[in-house]
C-alpha atoms as one frame of an Amber mdcrd trajectory, in Angstrom:
protein
   1.328 -24.753 -15.202   4.941 -25.408 -16.060   7.526 -23.109 -14.517   9.217
 -23.006 -17.922   6.253 -21.333 -19.575   7.061 -17.887 -20.877   4.927 -14.788
 -20.382   3.919 -14.998 -24.021   2.683 -18.570 -23.600   0.733 -17.730 -20.463
  -0.703 -14.673 -22.166  -1.836 -16.802 -25.110  -3.531 -19.233 -22.734  -5.184
 -16.421 -20.798  -6.472 -14.847 -23.998  -7.954 -18.181 -25.088  -9.603 -18.485
 -21.682 -11.046 -14.966 -21.854 -12.396 -15.363 -25.372 -13.864 -18.788 -24.597
 -15.843 -17.194 -21.763 -17.364 -14.977 -24.425 -18.226 -18.031 -26.489 -15.602
 -17.497 -29.167 -11.987 -18.104 -30.093  -9.020 -15.714 -30.375  -8.767 -13.861
 -33.672  -5.432 -13.997 -35.461  -4.941 -10.232 -35.151  -5.806 -10.298 -31.462
  -3.406 -13.194 -30.862  -0.612 -11.377 -32.720  -1.265  -8.298 -30.611  -1.011
 -10.293 -27.382   2.319 -11.768 -28.479   3.828  -8.430 -29.480   2.532  -6.579
 -26.419   3.861  -9.324 -24.159   7.279  -9.013 -25.776   7.266  -5.207 -25.456
   6.332  -5.128 -21.751   8.883  -7.821 -20.976  11.744  -6.119 -22.841  10.870
  -2.520 -21.932  10.454  -1.416 -25.553   7.785   0.751 -27.211   5.134  -0.531
 -29.574   2.578   1.129 -31.832  -0.323  -1.226 -32.559  -2.901  -0.403 -35.198
  -5.875  -2.619 -34.426  -8.974  -2.133 -36.519 -12.519  -2.054 -35.193 -13.628
  -5.520 -34.117 -10.112  -6.776 -33.324 -10.720  -6.931 -29.582  -7.711  -4.769
 -28.763  -8.697  -4.166 -25.133  -8.103  -7.831 -24.304  -5.091  -7.674 -26.609
  -3.265  -5.391 -24.184  -5.015  -6.162 -20.868  -4.187  -9.867 -20.833  -0.387
  -9.587 -21.394  -0.188  -6.570 -19.064  -1.890  -8.507 -16.288   0.230 -11.619
 -16.843   3.325  -9.432 -16.661   2.059  -7.840 -13.443   1.595 -11.278 -11.888
   4.965 -12.594 -13.083   7.165  -9.524 -12.653   5.249  -7.542 -10.014   5.227
  -4.487 -12.288   2.281  -2.107 -12.468   0.581  -1.037 -15.710  -1.246   2.242
 -16.279  -3.917   2.095 -19.004  -5.202   5.396 -20.388  -8.226   6.031 -22.608
  -9.411   9.199 -24.331 -13.148   8.697 -23.954 -15.362   8.043 -20.977 -17.196
   5.316 -22.895 -14.034   3.261 -23.433 -12.889   3.858 -19.868 -16.152   2.428
 -18.586 -15.928  -0.523 -20.952 -12.387  -1.338 -19.846 -13.165  -0.948 -16.155
 -16.519  -2.713 -15.976 -16.294  -5.317 -18.738 -12.893  -6.006 -20.286 -10.632
  -5.752 -17.216 -12.774  -8.073 -15.020 -12.915 -10.603 -17.864  -9.154 -10.431
 -18.394  -8.517 -10.714 -14.639 -10.719 -13.813 -14.435  -8.820 -15.411 -17.309
  -5.382 -14.538 -15.928  -6.368 -15.930 -12.540  -7.537 -19.174 -14.168  -4.178
 -19.579 -15.922  -1.727 -18.270 -13.294  -3.578 -18.872 -10.033  -3.238 -15.190
  -9.091  -5.862 -12.531  -9.673  -4.505  -9.119 -10.712  -6.096  -6.117  -9.028
  -7.548  -3.148 -10.918  -8.141   0.458  -9.805  -9.577   3.620 -11.384  -7.788
   6.963 -11.144  -9.081  10.354 -12.285  -8.271  14.000 -11.713  -8.982  15.497
  -8.279 -12.022  17.493  -9.376 -13.789  14.365 -10.611 -14.466  13.408  -6.982
 -16.824  15.011  -4.499 -15.099  16.833  -1.607 -16.750  15.968   1.707 -15.291
  19.036   3.393 -16.787  21.299   0.742 -20.154  19.569   1.006 -20.094  20.253
   4.755 -19.424  23.960   4.210 -15.644  23.918   4.505 -15.295  26.102   1.410
 -17.345  29.094   0.290 -19.620  28.853  -2.758 -17.693  29.537  -5.929 -19.143
  30.668  -9.257 -15.821  31.061 -11.066 -15.162  28.015 -13.239 -11.858  27.273
 -14.952 -10.328  30.743 -14.840  -7.417  29.897 -17.039  -8.610  27.010 -19.187
  -8.543  27.355 -22.949 -12.306  26.802 -23.118 -15.298  27.842 -21.082 -15.936
  24.941 -18.729 -19.441  26.143 -17.908 -20.664  25.378 -21.422 -19.697  21.719
 -21.444 -22.374  19.063 -21.105 -22.012  15.486 -19.980 -23.854  12.260 -20.627
 -27.020  12.205 -18.553 -26.652  15.809 -17.409 -29.707  17.295 -15.752 -30.727
  20.200 -17.969 -34.056  21.238 -16.472 -33.276  21.333 -12.744 -32.145  24.642
 -11.279 -28.630  25.057  -9.931 -29.945  24.924  -6.381 -31.906  21.731  -7.025
 -28.856  20.075  -8.543 -26.673  21.037  -5.576 -29.261  19.663  -3.130 -29.285
  16.357  -4.999 -25.494  16.342  -5.039 -25.373  16.757  -1.270 -27.783  13.859
  -0.810 -25.722  11.704  -3.148 -22.468  12.645  -1.387 -23.836  11.205   1.849
 -24.388   7.766   0.328 -21.794   7.304  -2.450 -18.917   4.923  -1.830 -16.688
   6.293  -4.607 -17.425  10.027  -4.828 -16.834   9.661  -8.574 -18.857  12.138
 -10.623 -19.495   9.560 -13.319 -21.323   7.363 -10.823 -23.959  10.100 -10.439
 -26.873   9.346 -12.800 -28.388  11.523 -14.079 -25.516  13.949 -14.016 -25.385
  17.629 -13.171 -24.001  20.769 -14.799 -20.389  21.836 -14.368 -21.532  24.825
 -12.292 -23.348  22.556  -9.880 -20.443  20.147  -9.609 -18.071  23.038  -8.870
 -19.983  23.586  -5.614 -18.983  20.160  -4.261 -15.467  19.607  -5.647 -12.027
  21.178  -5.341  -8.791  21.012  -7.319  -5.676  19.341  -5.969  -4.158  22.737
  -5.220  -7.246  23.745  -3.209  -7.265  20.547  -1.169  -6.225  21.003   2.475
  -4.429  17.674   2.537  -3.671  16.164   5.927  -5.101  19.209   7.728  -8.575
  18.529   6.339 -10.991  17.108   8.958 -12.186  14.618   6.325  -8.718  13.557
   5.200  -9.196   9.914   6.184 -12.434   9.775   4.152 -11.185  11.801   1.159
 -12.386  10.175  -2.059  -9.480  11.252  -4.327  -6.972  10.263  -1.651  -8.619
   6.848  -1.322  -8.560   6.447  -5.109  -4.843   7.239  -5.184  -4.129   4.841
  -2.344  -5.950   2.082  -4.220  -4.054   2.913  -7.424  -0.736   2.729  -5.580
  -1.500  -0.877  -4.651  -3.183  -2.112  -7.838  -1.575  -4.181 -10.569  -3.407
  -2.249 -13.299  -4.645   1.337 -13.071  -7.200   2.722 -15.528  -6.987   6.487
 -16.112  -7.474   9.006 -18.932  -5.458  11.123 -21.348  -6.110  14.285 -19.325
  -4.137  12.750 -16.459  -1.313  11.884 -18.847  -1.392  15.495 -20.025  -1.018
  16.737 -16.453   1.913  14.373 -15.955   3.538  15.512 -19.198   3.097  19.151
 -18.177   5.507  18.600 -15.308   3.445  16.852 -12.640   4.399  13.163 -12.980
   3.332  12.387  -9.415  -0.336  12.486 -10.398   0.210   8.924 -11.615   1.326
   6.038  -9.398   4.721   4.463  -9.992   4.429   2.176 -12.999   6.630   0.155
 -15.305   4.263  -0.211 -18.256   2.106   2.413 -19.972  -0.711   1.447 -22.327
  -2.384   4.245 -24.289  -5.637   3.265 -25.971  -7.107   5.731 -28.500  -3.485
   6.863 -28.830  -4.240   8.999 -31.894  -5.727  11.571 -29.490  -2.860  11.692
 -27.001  -0.812  14.532 -28.531  -3.817  16.861 -28.720  -4.825  16.041 -25.131
  -1.309  16.738 -23.870  -1.239  20.012 -25.806  -4.619  20.969 -24.358  -3.351
  20.433 -20.814  -0.383  22.667 -21.617  -2.528  25.517 -22.963  -3.167  28.636
 -20.849  -5.384  31.670 -21.445  -5.709  35.036 -19.746  -8.134  37.941 -20.048
  -9.182  40.983 -18.075 -12.309  39.213 -16.831 -10.172  36.328 -15.544  -8.030
  38.813 -13.630 -11.174  40.441 -12.226 -12.411  37.050 -11.004  -9.101  36.472
  -9.231  -9.386  39.856  -7.538 -12.948  39.064  -6.476 -11.930  35.646  -5.145
  -9.048  36.915  -3.005 -11.236  39.718  -1.630 -14.061  37.334  -0.731 -12.038
  34.374   0.498  -8.902  35.924   1.978  -9.984  39.497   2.771  -7.251  40.880
   0.491  -8.026  44.084  -1.403  -6.440  43.765  -4.849  -6.819  47.276  -6.278
  -3.511  47.221  -8.169  -4.338  43.800  -9.597  -7.673  45.086 -10.901  -5.934
  48.086 -12.467  -3.377  45.786 -14.099  -6.242  43.735 -15.514  -7.692  46.844
 -17.133  -4.302  47.679 -18.622  -4.183  44.169 -20.068  -7.623  44.646 -21.600
  -6.566  47.881 -23.293  -3.439  46.224 -24.692  -5.425  43.277 -26.057  -8.181
  45.495 -27.453  -5.664  47.264 -29.697  -4.598  44.002 -31.334  -6.467  41.998
 -33.992  -7.535  38.415 -33.526  -5.062  35.787 -34.597  -1.545  34.589 -34.080
   1.240  36.760 -32.700   3.810  35.349 -35.095   6.539  37.835 -34.177   6.175
  37.469 -30.437   4.340  39.658 -27.953   4.064  43.356 -28.912   5.770  45.767
 -26.461   2.520  47.201 -25.065   1.154  43.732 -24.349   4.394  42.603 -22.749
   4.454  45.721 -20.571   0.886  45.022 -19.459   1.823  41.453 -18.543   4.882
  42.613 -16.578   2.642  45.007 -14.654   0.191  42.167 -14.034   3.020  39.906
 -12.887   4.140  42.428 -10.288   0.613  43.000  -9.001  -0.139  39.273  -8.964
   2.930  38.396  -6.944   2.095  41.085  -4.401  -1.428  39.731  -4.029  -0.046
  36.205  -3.652   2.167  37.452  -0.835  -0.773  39.211   0.816  -2.851  36.033
   0.631  -0.058  34.069   2.336   0.012  36.640   5.131  -3.770  36.520   5.449
  -3.601  32.745   5.756  -1.488  33.056   8.888  -4.216  35.056  10.605  -7.080
  32.803   9.548  -8.399  30.071  11.823  -8.607  26.442  10.805 -12.261  26.604
   9.804 -11.402  29.327   7.278  -8.592  27.361   5.635 -10.779  26.239   2.739
 -11.574  29.802   1.703  -7.925  30.802   1.812  -7.006  27.740  -0.262  -9.404
  28.899  -2.999  -7.829  32.356  -2.983  -4.289  30.981  -2.968  -5.009  28.689
  -5.898  -6.746  31.391  -7.949  -3.908  33.867  -7.701  -1.273  31.127  -8.005
  -2.726  29.876 -11.276  -2.812  33.416 -12.636   0.786  34.119 -11.638   1.924
  30.878 -13.272   0.123  31.801 -16.496   1.628  35.302 -16.554   5.092  33.959
 -15.809   4.896  31.689 -18.832   3.578  34.498 -21.018   6.421  36.831 -20.036
   9.084  34.183 -20.598  10.862  33.738 -23.920   8.821  30.666 -24.881   7.090
  32.382 -27.812  10.225  34.057 -29.152  12.118  30.753 -28.865   9.296  28.887
 -30.635   8.376  26.603 -27.746   4.909  28.157 -27.522   2.579  29.764 -30.028
   0.553  32.788 -28.884  -2.652  34.210 -30.258  -5.494  36.564 -29.426  -9.126
  35.578 -29.713 -12.440  37.198 -28.947 -15.003  34.740 -27.596 -18.309  34.496
 -29.413 -21.295  36.688 -28.628 -19.091  39.368 -27.096 -19.630  38.035 -23.584
 -15.940  38.127 -22.710 -13.164  40.594 -23.507 -10.310  39.475 -25.773  -7.958
  36.909 -24.305  -4.363  35.876 -24.859  -3.709  32.149 -25.272  -0.449  30.191
 -25.301  -0.087  26.578 -26.416   2.971  24.350 -26.823   3.996  23.887 -30.446
   5.514  20.442 -30.025   4.618  17.995 -27.253   6.738  15.057 -28.431   9.607
  16.011 -26.130   7.492  16.222 -22.998   5.754  12.932 -23.853   9.110  11.214
 -24.362  10.677  12.665 -21.206   7.784  12.093 -18.819   5.456   9.400 -20.154
   7.795   7.097 -22.079  11.046   7.348 -20.148  12.204   4.277 -18.208   9.185
   2.134 -18.998   7.619   0.011 -21.697   4.879   1.738 -23.680   2.143   0.311
 -25.869   0.165   2.816 -27.919  -2.824   1.491 -29.816  -5.688   2.737 -31.951
  -7.600   1.863 -35.092  -5.816   4.750 -36.845  -2.052   5.005 -36.334  -0.541
   4.126 -39.729  -1.236   7.325 -41.669  -0.521   7.081 -45.371   0.517   3.494
 -44.722   3.354   4.451 -42.337   3.729   4.729 -38.545   6.387   7.442 -38.837
   4.044  10.423 -38.393   2.551   9.041 -35.194   5.929   7.942 -33.883   7.241
  11.501 -34.272   4.119  13.117 -32.791   4.072  10.811 -29.772   7.756  11.132
 -28.920   8.828   7.590 -29.757  11.631   8.801 -32.025  13.035  10.835 -29.115
  12.959   8.000 -26.606  16.019   5.937 -25.708  14.053   2.687 -26.001  13.563
   1.021 -29.405  10.126   1.232 -31.015   8.230  -0.673 -33.639   4.838  -0.423
 -35.320   2.529  -3.261 -36.319  -0.861  -3.462 -37.985  -2.743  -6.500 -36.690
  -5.495  -5.940 -39.224  -9.237  -6.179 -38.828 -11.788  -8.978 -39.019 -13.812
  -6.910 -41.496 -13.662  -7.238 -45.271 -13.960  -3.546 -46.075 -13.853  -3.977
 -49.856 -16.911  -6.260 -49.704 -18.748  -4.394 -46.962 -18.477  -0.818 -48.139
 -17.982   1.625 -50.995 -15.806   4.728 -50.975 -17.482   7.217 -53.308 -15.545
  10.246 -54.497 -17.626  12.304 -56.967 -14.903  13.993 -59.000 -17.490  15.934
 -61.006 -18.027  18.241 -58.009 -16.123  21.542 -57.780 -13.172  21.907 -55.453
 -14.561  23.079 -52.076 -14.374  26.791 -51.384 -15.834  28.857 -48.573 -18.862
  27.075 -47.135 -20.515  24.176 -48.918 -21.401  24.478 -52.615 -24.871  24.043
 -54.082 -23.547  21.087 -56.092 -22.309  19.378 -52.927 -25.654  19.996 -51.201
 -27.444  18.475 -54.178 -25.186  15.424 -53.845 -26.032  15.129 -50.129 -29.731
  15.240 -50.989 -29.440  12.616 -53.758 -27.481  10.249 -51.512 -29.871  10.653
 -48.565 -32.899  10.082 -50.783 -31.409   6.972 -52.368 -30.524   5.597 -48.950
 -33.874   6.707 -47.470 -32.058   7.984 -44.420 -29.541   6.108 -42.324 -27.108
   8.957 -42.992 -24.387  10.323 -40.737 -23.274  13.669 -42.148 -19.801  14.828
 -41.080 -19.213  18.457 -42.004 -16.219  20.727 -41.743 -18.180  23.675 -40.337
 -21.329  24.292 -38.354 -22.718  26.423 -41.182 -22.302  23.575 -43.687 -24.057
  21.161 -41.308 -26.901  23.634 -40.797 -27.286  24.143 -44.560 -27.447  20.383
 -45.105 -30.008  19.912 -42.327 -32.178  22.724 -43.712 -32.124  21.256 -47.233
 -32.948  17.730 -46.052 -35.840  18.987 -43.952 -37.275  21.045 -46.789 -36.825
  18.515 -49.600 -37.577  15.210 -47.824 -39.759  13.709 -45.136 -36.736  12.232
 -43.372 -36.186  12.845 -39.664 -33.072  15.000 -39.365 -31.136  15.488 -36.142
 -28.613  18.330 -36.105 -25.765  18.919 -33.706 -26.416  21.874 -31.436 -30.164
  21.282 -31.189 -29.764  18.973 -28.182 -27.030  17.266 -26.201 -24.846  15.163
 -28.462 -25.408  11.850 -26.610 -29.175  12.424 -26.848 -28.956  13.053 -30.596
 -26.800   9.977 -31.189 -29.209   7.845 -29.159 -32.181   9.125 -31.171 -30.337
   8.518 -34.445 -29.430   4.980 -33.406 -33.074   4.219 -32.593 -34.387   5.179
 -36.063 -32.791   3.474 -39.049 -34.317   6.003 -41.446 -33.141   9.146 -39.672
 -30.208  11.434 -40.495 -27.704  12.948 -38.079 -25.536  15.864 -39.181 -22.838
  17.701 -37.297 -19.227  18.777 -37.099 -16.012  17.601 -35.459 -17.594  15.983
 -32.380 -19.247  13.369 -34.587 -16.110  12.390 -36.502 -14.776  10.259 -33.646
 -16.392   8.032 -31.037 -19.870   7.639 -32.581 -20.549   3.902 -32.544 -23.832
   3.088 -34.289 -23.586  -0.390 -35.840 -26.149  -1.930 -38.173 -28.459  -0.494
 -40.818 -28.964   2.733 -38.894 -25.653   4.064 -40.231 -25.419   2.855 -43.823
 -24.292   6.131 -45.356 -21.493   8.390 -44.116 -21.151  11.723 -45.945 -18.012
  13.847 -45.531 -18.284  17.256 -47.182 -14.564  17.982 -47.617 -11.069  16.887
 -46.653 -10.779  18.075 -43.020  -7.595  20.132 -43.206  -6.913  22.472 -40.269
  -8.264  25.991 -40.707  -5.765  28.191 -42.564  -5.754  30.592 -39.612  -5.234
  27.877 -36.963  -2.293  29.294 -34.963  -1.084  25.940 -33.649  -1.121  24.306
 -37.089   0.665  27.335 -38.559   3.393  27.230 -35.939   3.846  23.465 -36.209
   4.125  23.686 -40.008   6.739  26.423 -39.762   8.733  24.361 -37.260   8.756
  21.391 -39.632   9.770  23.616 -42.556  12.591  25.132 -40.492  13.883  21.633
 -39.779  13.927  20.831 -43.496  10.676  18.865 -43.651   7.389  19.272 -45.487
   5.116  21.286 -43.212   1.981  20.665 -45.226   2.346  16.885 -45.294   3.583
  16.597 -41.718   0.855  18.749 -40.184  -2.121  19.538 -42.432  -2.225  16.314
 -44.447  -1.567  14.185 -41.373  -4.341  15.948 -39.476  -6.730  15.393 -42.373
  -5.705  11.750 -42.801  -6.421  10.996 -39.161  -9.871  12.581 -39.237 -10.758
  10.962 -42.564  -9.800   7.573 -41.180 -11.844   8.178 -38.049 -14.828   9.539
 -39.965 -14.889   6.723 -42.517 -14.537   4.279 -39.646 -18.042   5.171 -38.463
 -19.518   3.027 -41.288 -18.398  -0.541 -40.597 -18.708  -1.477 -36.945 -19.747
  -5.130 -37.316 -19.108  -7.981 -39.733 -22.570  -7.655 -41.289 -22.541  -3.872
 -41.750 -22.869  -2.592 -45.320 -22.856   0.911 -46.747 -21.220   3.859 -48.457
 -18.720   6.504 -47.407 -19.054   9.533 -49.686 -16.288  12.149 -49.627 -17.589
  15.146 -51.579 -14.126  16.508 -52.279 -12.521  15.619 -55.635  -9.060  16.381
 -54.260  -9.082  12.955 -52.596  -8.628  11.535 -56.121  -7.065  14.396 -58.068
  -4.522  16.008 -55.721  -0.981  14.700 -55.275  -1.587  14.149 -51.582  -4.833
  12.270 -52.256  -3.113   8.891 -52.268  -1.641   9.536 -48.810  -5.090  10.363
 -47.481  -6.790   7.399 -49.162  -4.195   4.952 -47.805  -5.050   6.136 -44.291
  -8.717   5.203 -44.660 -10.367   1.772 -44.416  -9.833  -0.184 -47.643 -13.358
   0.299 -48.988 -14.126  -0.426 -52.652 -13.490   2.879 -54.486 -15.657   4.348
 -57.233 -16.441   7.686 -58.848 -19.614   6.478 -60.527 -22.695   8.182 -59.134
 -25.238   5.776 -60.607 -23.441   2.771 -59.108 -23.516   4.336 -55.652 -27.147
   5.458 -55.804 -28.185   1.989 -56.964 -26.248   0.345 -54.126 -27.869   2.643
 -51.569 -31.270   1.886 -53.073 -30.709  -1.837 -52.649 -29.609  -1.332 -49.052
 -32.692   0.710 -48.231 -35.000  -1.827 -49.877 -33.370  -4.712 -48.025 -34.576
  -3.275 -44.754 -38.176  -2.755 -45.810
């Protein structure tokens, strides 16, 4: 190797080496990506890279990042949005890239995985260092106990799952929840994990064996660290130390970053959450929180008098008074817990840590709610009543704009590469650049589209039946008839992406009544199980809502028809979308195009992208919303989607689907 070789040249050689090990050769788009990423990491600039499905973008950023780490001794953090991509990068792409870089440079870059604290088993908790805890995610925006994970055990009792967890904890070398197969419920996992705030740190008897501490130590020494968008959200929320020092940030699936950061910055509070805090401090710290419980009841009364929806004019006086009362009571309880901690012995430290964290999180949430963040349009506030009436009404706050925090914490003083198959919305990178803080950063930024190896116009049809009525509430009979005709012509192989659960249920009911096709519907089983069953039967149908629009990767004949019932605009009553639109309008922009149309364009691009996953895939994307062709904003939306061959002719589409179905018989 010549000492005069540049990083770009070494990166090109390493890419060729990596691809040759796969039995291929670098694609032009992949090679262009390597060159541009290498230039960005070397110059400290920011780069948006749109890389279509099949480009091989993981190697496109891993190879130049690793070469740069070897040459400049600068660490890269790579973040993904989905567990599936994280696993692929960690177990397949990163080892391949490291092998290739070592072959070219003579030095092998090291790779480490870093996740949030609660993703690792806590040995001290397993050994009884903390009391059992049934309260999950007191202040999260969603109910953590309802989430399911790939491979989750659904039939075993909570006790059986905890027993298996304890056995696994004694033999695991990583403590990583995702290494436990099959998995367990969130409630079970909560019995063997703790948050960072609950961790006893150096005073823990298992500190030297602590799995999250070991993971962080490994990350602090690695050349490349693989993490997730949730960790970036925590960093952007004001906790940058959750990530190791790094000079380069790579964000894969970057189209999801802003929403993940906003989610991490969202807080909720209800009377039941306050009651759980009071119960926790009584049980774990011996503190009687009578005034806190009373303040929680006052909060419930204040919330009960208000309708669901956004508090556009700020917090009403009665609600603010209730929060001030809760703030006073919460701070007193926090002080009492600190005093109780002084009297507790070392073996009771875990229990006190749980109490301290519970009340601390509540106080932080109340402090933000009683600040001027809503009145000054930094946060949007709304009231919601959870389904089924199981919980009292709750108050939720979310940041309106996250671009500033992303720019200040994630992009500042480092090179950043943000990549996805969908970044150029309406043919421009401007929307994503604004949303992701690049326009606020001091470093220069650029956007490139390295294309795709697929010939979309030859591989797929975009069908927009303009004879259908404009969508109203629910899904129309005419649209359901179109779904049925398309599914029958295709003889299955349909992925139905619907804007509401009711629309998906109506479509599933019709297909089951009118055809003999196997129909899988979201909500009837775990989503990974449904996708697996759909992938195994090329004549089945899978229908669902937002969870299916992104991340479903079913190549081949199994998915030859993608049906989208309507343009996926945000709900008219979505408080965050409302507030963001108003902020854009106040700044002199077009709120509808900047927020609603951009949101719809991203989802349409992602949904349509489910069709062509390989070079030999063929099929139809049907958007049953005439506005895609008739509305002024339709062109913006269409330009964001894969360049499929467009038609409005029903007979042409049905005939094409018929030929596809016959070809597989």
